[in-house]
């Protein structure tokens, strides 16, 4: 078997392994809080996430990412086969670290792991001078910016829901009153976030004001239609439970109806996040495969688009990882950081979506994984610091800081093994 065939085979295996790890670790961002709040069972969450991740990956995930390698390391003058082996080692090494983190139930950024892998290869190839440390430092800012912004947004959203609805004199009446407002802004932020993050590969020629205007109209229609539907649903619940809007002695029943309605909003938010994740983050697995295939001189790459077979490897690996190992990190996100109800889960997911949108438009380095963890911390903090599991958070934060060097070390080992093997 010639070297090209060996490298291509190893690339597909490493890409599938990376995709499996993305499914096992990263997809918890979308569904962990929905499972933790009991809005949906784990099995149903797996099915829903699989469908929307697959749709996002296959329908709009066929883009080659803006090459991470050129931003992190100066590869001027490198030989083609050395670069191929290095990218393959980075793919394998970063996947190994994500696998370890998943085994420990720790949510880590797959993008940061890939960056750590490229960093490790750059150092072993040409020393620390080849690394663009300014860019690395900028990326490291996301360790602080993402959880802080996510935490603030999640906290403020839940505090608003608690003050205006849950702790008001008449929770049910206020919920019905504010429902169109909640639906409008939820729809608007989710659509904008998905458009600028999940659908950026489509390269639709819409400026932010144009997108804002278009999605505001769509969100207005959504708010008007679904507020009517949900209000009818709530009134049916009221009749079935023999409770009235004015009967404050039955606060528990009113609270149950409100939380029950927020379950649906939380599930819809999770579906949006899963679709956006599938369309955007699948490139962490398919992008390196496509780059290596192209560098091998294959005619399988055309017009800078990822072929269907590579998308199949990525989407299939993500779904397989989700089904076989997704429960570990999902349990951490949904149950181990803080107690989550549907209103809190919605606040966390919506806060994360808003943070991702804000970060993308302000040019801030924002990690989706770090953002949703921060948002979960924020909703927990709204109940007091005692409501947060600090030992779990300590382990999560430590894993974030270890991700870059750990992925780099595993990449160096993988690269040296490849050099020996080939």
PDB file of C-alpha atoms in Angstrom, residues 202-421:
ATOM      1  CA  UNK A 202     -24.207  29.906   2.803  1.00  0.00           C
ATOM      2  CA  UNK A 203     -22.654  33.363   2.409  1.00  0.00           C
ATOM      3  CA  UNK A 204     -26.030  35.036   2.060  1.00  0.00           C
ATOM      4  CA  UNK A 205     -25.605  38.676   1.136  1.00  0.00           C
ATOM      5  CA  UNK A 206     -27.460  40.210   4.070  1.00  0.00           C
ATOM      6  CA  UNK A 207     -26.081  42.935   6.299  1.00  0.00           C
ATOM      7  CA  UNK A 208     -26.958  42.948   9.995  1.00  0.00           C
ATOM      8  CA  UNK A 209     -29.658  45.669   9.595  1.00  0.00           C
ATOM      9  CA  UNK A 210     -31.205  43.725   6.698  1.00  0.00           C
ATOM     10  CA  UNK A 211     -31.146  40.455   8.637  1.00  0.00           C
ATOM     11  CA  UNK A 212     -32.539  42.240  11.698  1.00  0.00           C
ATOM     12  CA  UNK A 213     -35.437  43.646   9.669  1.00  0.00           C
ATOM     13  CA  UNK A 214     -36.239  40.351   7.944  1.00  0.00           C
ATOM     14  CA  UNK A 215     -36.084  38.230  11.086  1.00  0.00           C
ATOM     15  CA  UNK A 216     -38.030  40.836  13.082  1.00  0.00           C
ATOM     16  CA  UNK A 217     -40.937  40.424  10.660  1.00  0.00           C
ATOM     17  CA  UNK A 218     -40.699  36.631  10.863  1.00  0.00           C
ATOM     18  CA  UNK A 219     -40.484  36.782  14.664  1.00  0.00           C
ATOM     19  CA  UNK A 220     -43.525  39.055  14.833  1.00  0.00           C
ATOM     20  CA  UNK A 221     -45.572  36.506  12.899  1.00  0.00           C
ATOM     21  CA  UNK A 222     -44.226  33.706  15.116  1.00  0.00           C
ATOM     22  CA  UNK A 223     -45.115  35.665  18.264  1.00  0.00           C
ATOM     23  CA  UNK A 224     -48.656  36.453  17.106  1.00  0.00           C
ATOM     24  CA  UNK A 225     -49.457  32.938  15.905  1.00  0.00           C
ATOM     25  CA  UNK A 226     -47.851  30.899  18.666  1.00  0.00           C
ATOM     26  CA  UNK A 227     -48.955  33.157  21.511  1.00  0.00           C
ATOM     27  CA  UNK A 228     -52.535  32.396  20.423  1.00  0.00           C
ATOM     28  CA  UNK A 229     -51.806  28.663  20.260  1.00  0.00           C
ATOM     29  CA  UNK A 230     -49.997  28.562  23.602  1.00  0.00           C
ATOM     30  CA  UNK A 231     -52.623  30.723  25.305  1.00  0.00           C
ATOM     31  CA  UNK A 232     -55.305  28.257  24.173  1.00  0.00           C
ATOM     32  CA  UNK A 233     -53.130  25.440  25.504  1.00  0.00           C
ATOM     33  CA  UNK A 234     -52.759  27.231  28.846  1.00  0.00           C
ATOM     34  CA  UNK A 235     -56.495  27.883  29.120  1.00  0.00           C
ATOM     35  CA  UNK A 236     -57.142  24.185  28.506  1.00  0.00           C
ATOM     36  CA  UNK A 237     -54.694  23.361  31.297  1.00  0.00           C
ATOM     37  CA  UNK A 238     -56.518  25.823  33.538  1.00  0.00           C
ATOM     38  CA  UNK A 239     -59.870  24.157  32.862  1.00  0.00           C
ATOM     39  CA  UNK A 240     -58.440  20.687  33.455  1.00  0.00           C
ATOM     40  CA  UNK A 241     -56.893  21.730  36.780  1.00  0.00           C
ATOM     41  CA  UNK A 242     -59.879  23.867  37.892  1.00  0.00           C
ATOM     42  CA  UNK A 243     -57.653  26.829  38.610  1.00  0.00           C
ATOM     43  CA  UNK A 244     -58.321  30.457  37.837  1.00  0.00           C
ATOM     44  CA  UNK A 245     -55.941  33.261  37.076  1.00  0.00           C
ATOM     45  CA  UNK A 246     -57.093  35.115  40.187  1.00  0.00           C
ATOM     46  CA  UNK A 247     -56.793  32.189  42.592  1.00  0.00           C
ATOM     47  CA  UNK A 248     -53.422  32.802  44.220  1.00  0.00           C
ATOM     48  CA  UNK A 249     -53.971  29.957  46.710  1.00  0.00           C
ATOM     49  CA  UNK A 250     -53.250  27.637  43.821  1.00  0.00           C
ATOM     50  CA  UNK A 251     -49.856  29.139  43.059  1.00  0.00           C
ATOM     51  CA  UNK A 252     -48.321  25.675  42.802  1.00  0.00           C
ATOM     52  CA  UNK A 253     -50.680  24.727  39.978  1.00  0.00           C
ATOM     53  CA  UNK A 254     -50.064  28.021  38.192  1.00  0.00           C
ATOM     54  CA  UNK A 255     -46.332  27.478  38.527  1.00  0.00           C
ATOM     55  CA  UNK A 256     -46.708  23.956  37.100  1.00  0.00           C
ATOM     56  CA  UNK A 257     -48.579  25.275  34.048  1.00  0.00           C
ATOM     57  CA  UNK A 258     -45.959  27.989  33.438  1.00  0.00           C
ATOM     58  CA  UNK A 259     -43.039  25.579  33.754  1.00  0.00           C
ATOM     59  CA  UNK A 260     -44.878  23.099  31.522  1.00  0.00           C
ATOM     60  CA  UNK A 261     -45.229  25.724  28.796  1.00  0.00           C
ATOM     61  CA  UNK A 262     -41.578  26.739  29.075  1.00  0.00           C
ATOM     62  CA  UNK A 263     -40.669  23.107  28.363  1.00  0.00           C
ATOM     63  CA  UNK A 264     -41.773  23.607  24.772  1.00  0.00           C
ATOM     64  CA  UNK A 265     -39.856  26.877  24.431  1.00  0.00           C
ATOM     65  CA  UNK A 266     -36.766  25.185  25.854  1.00  0.00           C
ATOM     66  CA  UNK A 267     -37.005  22.245  23.431  1.00  0.00           C
ATOM     67  CA  UNK A 268     -37.428  24.604  20.453  1.00  0.00           C
ATOM     68  CA  UNK A 269     -34.384  26.589  21.587  1.00  0.00           C
ATOM     69  CA  UNK A 270     -32.384  23.361  21.903  1.00  0.00           C
ATOM     70  CA  UNK A 271     -33.381  22.328  18.357  1.00  0.00           C
ATOM     71  CA  UNK A 272     -32.117  25.650  16.980  1.00  0.00           C
ATOM     72  CA  UNK A 273     -28.834  25.220  18.838  1.00  0.00           C
ATOM     73  CA  UNK A 274     -28.416  21.637  17.593  1.00  0.00           C
ATOM     74  CA  UNK A 275     -29.009  22.694  13.982  1.00  0.00           C
ATOM     75  CA  UNK A 276     -26.555  25.588  14.267  1.00  0.00           C
ATOM     76  CA  UNK A 277     -23.998  23.323  15.932  1.00  0.00           C
ATOM     77  CA  UNK A 278     -24.324  20.676  13.230  1.00  0.00           C
ATOM     78  CA  UNK A 279     -23.950  23.216  10.440  1.00  0.00           C
ATOM     79  CA  UNK A 280     -20.964  24.989  11.974  1.00  0.00           C
ATOM     80  CA  UNK A 281     -18.950  22.693  14.251  1.00  0.00           C
ATOM     81  CA  UNK A 282     -18.981  19.641  11.995  1.00  0.00           C
ATOM     82  CA  UNK A 283     -16.165  21.472  10.194  1.00  0.00           C
ATOM     83  CA  UNK A 284     -13.890  20.609  13.138  1.00  0.00           C
ATOM     84  CA  UNK A 285     -13.948  17.056  11.772  1.00  0.00           C
ATOM     85  CA  UNK A 286     -14.674  17.519   8.065  1.00  0.00           C
ATOM     86  CA  UNK A 287     -12.450  20.584   7.531  1.00  0.00           C
ATOM     87  CA  UNK A 288      -9.162  18.813   8.333  1.00  0.00           C
ATOM     88  CA  UNK A 289     -10.242  15.765   6.287  1.00  0.00           C
ATOM     89  CA  UNK A 290     -11.008  17.983   3.297  1.00  0.00           C
ATOM     90  CA  UNK A 291      -7.731  19.901   3.690  1.00  0.00           C
ATOM     91  CA  UNK A 292      -5.704  16.687   3.787  1.00  0.00           C
ATOM     92  CA  UNK A 293      -7.598  15.144   0.858  1.00  0.00           C
ATOM     93  CA  UNK A 294      -6.970  18.306  -1.156  1.00  0.00           C
ATOM     94  CA  UNK A 295      -3.268  18.353  -0.211  1.00  0.00           C
ATOM     95  CA  UNK A 296      -2.899  14.731  -1.302  1.00  0.00           C
ATOM     96  CA  UNK A 297      -3.704  15.907  -4.817  1.00  0.00           C
ATOM     97  CA  UNK A 298      -7.074  14.189  -4.905  1.00  0.00           C
ATOM     98  CA  UNK A 299      -9.660  15.285  -7.457  1.00  0.00           C
ATOM     99  CA  UNK A 300     -12.404  14.629  -4.910  1.00  0.00           C
ATOM    100  CA  UNK A 301     -12.435  18.293  -3.821  1.00  0.00           C
ATOM    101  CA  UNK A 302     -14.168  20.734  -6.140  1.00  0.00           C
ATOM    102  CA  UNK A 303     -15.018  24.425  -5.781  1.00  0.00           C
ATOM    103  CA  UNK A 304     -13.838  24.514  -2.140  1.00  0.00           C
ATOM    104  CA  UNK A 305     -16.886  22.455  -1.138  1.00  0.00           C
ATOM    105  CA  UNK A 306     -16.734  19.391   1.074  1.00  0.00           C
ATOM    106  CA  UNK A 307     -17.927  16.290  -0.824  1.00  0.00           C
ATOM    107  CA  UNK A 308     -20.986  14.365   0.358  1.00  0.00           C
ATOM    108  CA  UNK A 309     -18.910  11.362   1.429  1.00  0.00           C
ATOM    109  CA  UNK A 310     -16.855  13.497   3.828  1.00  0.00           C
ATOM    110  CA  UNK A 311     -20.047  15.070   5.213  1.00  0.00           C
ATOM    111  CA  UNK A 312     -21.362  11.533   5.672  1.00  0.00           C
ATOM    112  CA  UNK A 313     -18.284  10.596   7.693  1.00  0.00           C
ATOM    113  CA  UNK A 314     -18.707  13.695   9.867  1.00  0.00           C
ATOM    114  CA  UNK A 315     -22.474  13.505  10.362  1.00  0.00           C
ATOM    115  CA  UNK A 316     -22.409   9.741  10.911  1.00  0.00           C
ATOM    116  CA  UNK A 317     -19.611  10.018  13.459  1.00  0.00           C
ATOM    117  CA  UNK A 318     -21.397  12.784  15.383  1.00  0.00           C
ATOM    118  CA  UNK A 319     -24.636  10.799  15.614  1.00  0.00           C
ATOM    119  CA  UNK A 320     -22.759   7.632  16.615  1.00  0.00           C
ATOM    120  CA  UNK A 321     -20.891   9.501  19.363  1.00  0.00           C
ATOM    121  CA  UNK A 322     -24.125  11.057  20.591  1.00  0.00           C
ATOM    122  CA  UNK A 323     -25.895   7.694  20.808  1.00  0.00           C
ATOM    123  CA  UNK A 324     -23.049   5.726  22.372  1.00  0.00           C
ATOM    124  CA  UNK A 325     -21.373   8.177  24.763  1.00  0.00           C
ATOM    125  CA  UNK A 326     -23.314  11.446  24.846  1.00  0.00           C
ATOM    126  CA  UNK A 327     -24.884  10.740  28.224  1.00  0.00           C
ATOM    127  CA  UNK A 328     -21.746  11.528  30.252  1.00  0.00           C
ATOM    128  CA  UNK A 329     -21.289  15.206  29.414  1.00  0.00           C
ATOM    129  CA  UNK A 330     -25.040  15.716  29.000  1.00  0.00           C
ATOM    130  CA  UNK A 331     -25.514  14.577  32.597  1.00  0.00           C
ATOM    131  CA  UNK A 332     -22.839  17.007  33.789  1.00  0.00           C
ATOM    132  CA  UNK A 333     -24.450  19.917  31.950  1.00  0.00           C
ATOM    133  CA  UNK A 334     -28.007  19.085  32.959  1.00  0.00           C
ATOM    134  CA  UNK A 335     -27.677  17.752  36.492  1.00  0.00           C
ATOM    135  CA  UNK A 336     -24.301  18.245  38.155  1.00  0.00           C
ATOM    136  CA  UNK A 337     -23.654  22.016  37.939  1.00  0.00           C
ATOM    137  CA  UNK A 338     -26.940  23.253  39.408  1.00  0.00           C
ATOM    138  CA  UNK A 339     -30.599  22.282  39.610  1.00  0.00           C
ATOM    139  CA  UNK A 340     -32.408  23.156  36.380  1.00  0.00           C
ATOM    140  CA  UNK A 341     -36.119  23.752  35.769  1.00  0.00           C
ATOM    141  CA  UNK A 342     -37.663  24.554  32.357  1.00  0.00           C
ATOM    142  CA  UNK A 343     -37.593  28.311  33.047  1.00  0.00           C
ATOM    143  CA  UNK A 344     -33.965  28.114  34.158  1.00  0.00           C
ATOM    144  CA  UNK A 345     -33.031  25.851  31.246  1.00  0.00           C
ATOM    145  CA  UNK A 346     -34.681  28.207  28.775  1.00  0.00           C
ATOM    146  CA  UNK A 347     -32.847  31.152  30.352  1.00  0.00           C
ATOM    147  CA  UNK A 348     -29.508  29.349  30.007  1.00  0.00           C
ATOM    148  CA  UNK A 349     -30.040  28.301  26.381  1.00  0.00           C
ATOM    149  CA  UNK A 350     -31.459  31.664  25.327  1.00  0.00           C
ATOM    150  CA  UNK A 351     -28.674  33.479  27.188  1.00  0.00           C
ATOM    151  CA  UNK A 352     -26.063  31.349  25.425  1.00  0.00           C
ATOM    152  CA  UNK A 353     -27.632  32.006  22.012  1.00  0.00           C
ATOM    153  CA  UNK A 354     -27.667  35.760  22.697  1.00  0.00           C
ATOM    154  CA  UNK A 355     -24.031  35.678  23.857  1.00  0.00           C
ATOM    155  CA  UNK A 356     -22.912  33.803  20.730  1.00  0.00           C
ATOM    156  CA  UNK A 357     -24.729  36.366  18.568  1.00  0.00           C
ATOM    157  CA  UNK A 358     -23.247  39.281  20.519  1.00  0.00           C
ATOM    158  CA  UNK A 359     -19.755  37.821  20.346  1.00  0.00           C
ATOM    159  CA  UNK A 360     -19.939  37.159  16.610  1.00  0.00           C
ATOM    160  CA  UNK A 361     -21.076  40.706  15.838  1.00  0.00           C
ATOM    161  CA  UNK A 362     -18.574  42.395  18.185  1.00  0.00           C
ATOM    162  CA  UNK A 363     -15.696  40.216  17.010  1.00  0.00           C
ATOM    163  CA  UNK A 364     -15.154  38.721  20.463  1.00  0.00           C
ATOM    164  CA  UNK A 365     -13.649  35.224  20.810  1.00  0.00           C
ATOM    165  CA  UNK A 366     -16.628  33.251  22.122  1.00  0.00           C
ATOM    166  CA  UNK A 367     -16.742  29.495  22.722  1.00  0.00           C
ATOM    167  CA  UNK A 368     -20.219  27.937  22.603  1.00  0.00           C
ATOM    168  CA  UNK A 369     -19.240  25.308  25.180  1.00  0.00           C
ATOM    169  CA  UNK A 370     -17.860  27.876  27.608  1.00  0.00           C
ATOM    170  CA  UNK A 371     -20.849  30.140  27.011  1.00  0.00           C
ATOM    171  CA  UNK A 372     -23.528  27.580  27.863  1.00  0.00           C
ATOM    172  CA  UNK A 373     -21.611  26.490  30.972  1.00  0.00           C
ATOM    173  CA  UNK A 374     -21.396  30.147  32.002  1.00  0.00           C
ATOM    174  CA  UNK A 375     -25.132  30.591  31.403  1.00  0.00           C
ATOM    175  CA  UNK A 376     -25.896  27.555  33.582  1.00  0.00           C
ATOM    176  CA  UNK A 377     -23.701  29.059  36.316  1.00  0.00           C
ATOM    177  CA  UNK A 378     -25.629  32.323  35.922  1.00  0.00           C
ATOM    178  CA  UNK A 379     -29.040  30.742  36.488  1.00  0.00           C
ATOM    179  CA  UNK A 380     -27.625  28.841  39.455  1.00  0.00           C
ATOM    180  CA  UNK A 381     -26.157  32.023  40.919  1.00  0.00           C
ATOM    181  CA  UNK A 382     -29.632  33.595  40.777  1.00  0.00           C
ATOM    182  CA  UNK A 383     -30.537  31.181  43.596  1.00  0.00           C
ATOM    183  CA  UNK A 384     -27.351  31.893  45.545  1.00  0.00           C
ATOM    184  CA  UNK A 385     -23.800  30.579  45.432  1.00  0.00           C
ATOM    185  CA  UNK A 386     -24.819  27.519  47.486  1.00  0.00           C
ATOM    186  CA  UNK A 387     -26.955  26.317  44.550  1.00  0.00           C
ATOM    187  CA  UNK A 388     -23.825  25.763  42.418  1.00  0.00           C
ATOM    188  CA  UNK A 389     -21.689  22.622  42.644  1.00  0.00           C
ATOM    189  CA  UNK A 390     -18.290  24.249  43.026  1.00  0.00           C
ATOM    190  CA  UNK A 391     -16.273  21.016  42.873  1.00  0.00           C
ATOM    191  CA  UNK A 392     -17.740  20.169  39.457  1.00  0.00           C
ATOM    192  CA  UNK A 393     -17.042  23.710  38.239  1.00  0.00           C
ATOM    193  CA  UNK A 394     -13.439  23.479  39.423  1.00  0.00           C
ATOM    194  CA  UNK A 395     -12.918  20.354  37.316  1.00  0.00           C
ATOM    195  CA  UNK A 396     -14.596  21.930  34.277  1.00  0.00           C
ATOM    196  CA  UNK A 397     -12.500  25.113  34.473  1.00  0.00           C
ATOM    197  CA  UNK A 398      -9.332  23.067  34.911  1.00  0.00           C
ATOM    198  CA  UNK A 399     -10.179  21.021  31.803  1.00  0.00           C
ATOM    199  CA  UNK A 400     -10.577  24.236  29.791  1.00  0.00           C
ATOM    200  CA  UNK A 401      -7.107  25.469  30.726  1.00  0.00           C
ATOM    201  CA  UNK A 402      -5.596  22.045  30.096  1.00  0.00           C
ATOM    202  CA  UNK A 403      -7.235  21.593  26.665  1.00  0.00           C
ATOM    203  CA  UNK A 404      -4.629  23.458  24.576  1.00  0.00           C
ATOM    204  CA  UNK A 405      -1.489  21.921  26.142  1.00  0.00           C
ATOM    205  CA  UNK A 406      -3.050  18.445  26.434  1.00  0.00           C
ATOM    206  CA  UNK A 407      -4.125  18.387  22.781  1.00  0.00           C
ATOM    207  CA  UNK A 408      -0.677  19.708  21.831  1.00  0.00           C
ATOM    208  CA  UNK A 409       1.100  16.908  23.723  1.00  0.00           C
ATOM    209  CA  UNK A 410      -1.086  14.182  22.198  1.00  0.00           C
ATOM    210  CA  UNK A 411      -0.483  15.696  18.760  1.00  0.00           C
ATOM    211  CA  UNK A 412       3.294  15.623  19.224  1.00  0.00           C
ATOM    212  CA  UNK A 413       3.092  11.945  20.214  1.00  0.00           C
ATOM    213  CA  UNK A 414       0.844  11.203  17.208  1.00  0.00           C
ATOM    214  CA  UNK A 415       3.166  13.065  14.827  1.00  0.00           C
ATOM    215  CA  UNK A 416       6.271  11.246  16.040  1.00  0.00           C
ATOM    216  CA  UNK A 417       4.433   7.920  15.752  1.00  0.00           C
ATOM    217  CA  UNK A 418       3.404   8.760  12.169  1.00  0.00           C
ATOM    218  CA  UNK A 419       6.978   9.673  11.251  1.00  0.00           C
ATOM    219  CA  UNK A 420       8.198   6.361  12.649  1.00  0.00           C
ATOM    220  CA  UNK A 421       5.398   4.391  10.936  1.00  0.00           C
TER     221      UNK A 421
END
